[in-house]
Coordinates of C-alpha atoms in Angstrom, one line a residue:
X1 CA 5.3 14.1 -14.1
X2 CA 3.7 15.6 -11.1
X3 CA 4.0 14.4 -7.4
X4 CA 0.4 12.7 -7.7
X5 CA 1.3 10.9 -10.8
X6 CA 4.3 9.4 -9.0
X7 CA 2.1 8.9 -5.9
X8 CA -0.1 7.0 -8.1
X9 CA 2.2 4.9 -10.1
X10 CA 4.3 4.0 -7.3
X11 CA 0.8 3.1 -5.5
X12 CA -0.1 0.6 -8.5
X13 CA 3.2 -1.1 -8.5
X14 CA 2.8 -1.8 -4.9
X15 CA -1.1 -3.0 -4.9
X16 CA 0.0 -5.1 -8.3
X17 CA 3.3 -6.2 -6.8
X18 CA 0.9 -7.7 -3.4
X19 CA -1.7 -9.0 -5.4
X20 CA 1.1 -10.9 -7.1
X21 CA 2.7 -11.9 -4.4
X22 CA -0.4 -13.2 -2.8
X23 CA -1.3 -15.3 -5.5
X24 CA 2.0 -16.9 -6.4
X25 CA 3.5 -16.9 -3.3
X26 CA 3.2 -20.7 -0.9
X27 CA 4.7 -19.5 2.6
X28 CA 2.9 -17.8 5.0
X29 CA 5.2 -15.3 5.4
X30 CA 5.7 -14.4 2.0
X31 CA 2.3 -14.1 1.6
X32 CA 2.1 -11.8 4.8
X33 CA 4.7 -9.4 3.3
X34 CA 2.7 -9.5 0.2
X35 CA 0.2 -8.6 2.2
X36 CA 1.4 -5.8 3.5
X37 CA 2.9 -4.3 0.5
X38 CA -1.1 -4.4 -1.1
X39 CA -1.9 -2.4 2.3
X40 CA 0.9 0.2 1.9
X41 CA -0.6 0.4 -1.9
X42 CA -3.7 1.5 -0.5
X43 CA -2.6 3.9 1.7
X44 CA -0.6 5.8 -1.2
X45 CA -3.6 6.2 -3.0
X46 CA -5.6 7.7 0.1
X47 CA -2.9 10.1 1.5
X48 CA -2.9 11.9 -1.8
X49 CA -6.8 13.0 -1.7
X50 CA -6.5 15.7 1.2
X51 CA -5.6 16.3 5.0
X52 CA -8.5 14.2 6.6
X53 CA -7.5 10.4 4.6
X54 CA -4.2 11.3 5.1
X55 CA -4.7 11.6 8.7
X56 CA -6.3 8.2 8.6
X57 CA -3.7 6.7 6.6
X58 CA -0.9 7.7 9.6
X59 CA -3.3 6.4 12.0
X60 CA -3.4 3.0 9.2
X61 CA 0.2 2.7 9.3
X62 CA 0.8 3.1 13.3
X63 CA -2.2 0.1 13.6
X64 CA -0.4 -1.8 10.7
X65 CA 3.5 -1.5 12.7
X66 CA 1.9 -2.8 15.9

């Protein structure tokens, strides 16, 4: 399996693990990391296009830790 087929599974685990989490899930906070794992999902998928998303996604994930 090549690196963007990893990228990509692991990226569909996450969005699928959030979405789950956000749907089950009754506390805010759990729902907040849920959250946050759909987010980190979505950044997967966009910083294995090329250089310019993934130069957005570091800029994403600097925003998301603040």
């Amino acid at each position: 399996m090549s690196v963007t087929g990893i990228f990509g599974v692991t990226a569909s685990a996450l969005v699928g693990l959030g979405l789950f989490g956000l749907i089950t899930q009754a506390t805010v906070l759990r729902k907040i990391l849920a959250f946050n794992l759909l987010v980190a999902g979505g950044f997967l998928v966009f910083g294995v296009v090329a250089a310019v998303p993934q130069a957005l996604v570091i800029t994403g994930l600097v925003v998301a830790f603040a």
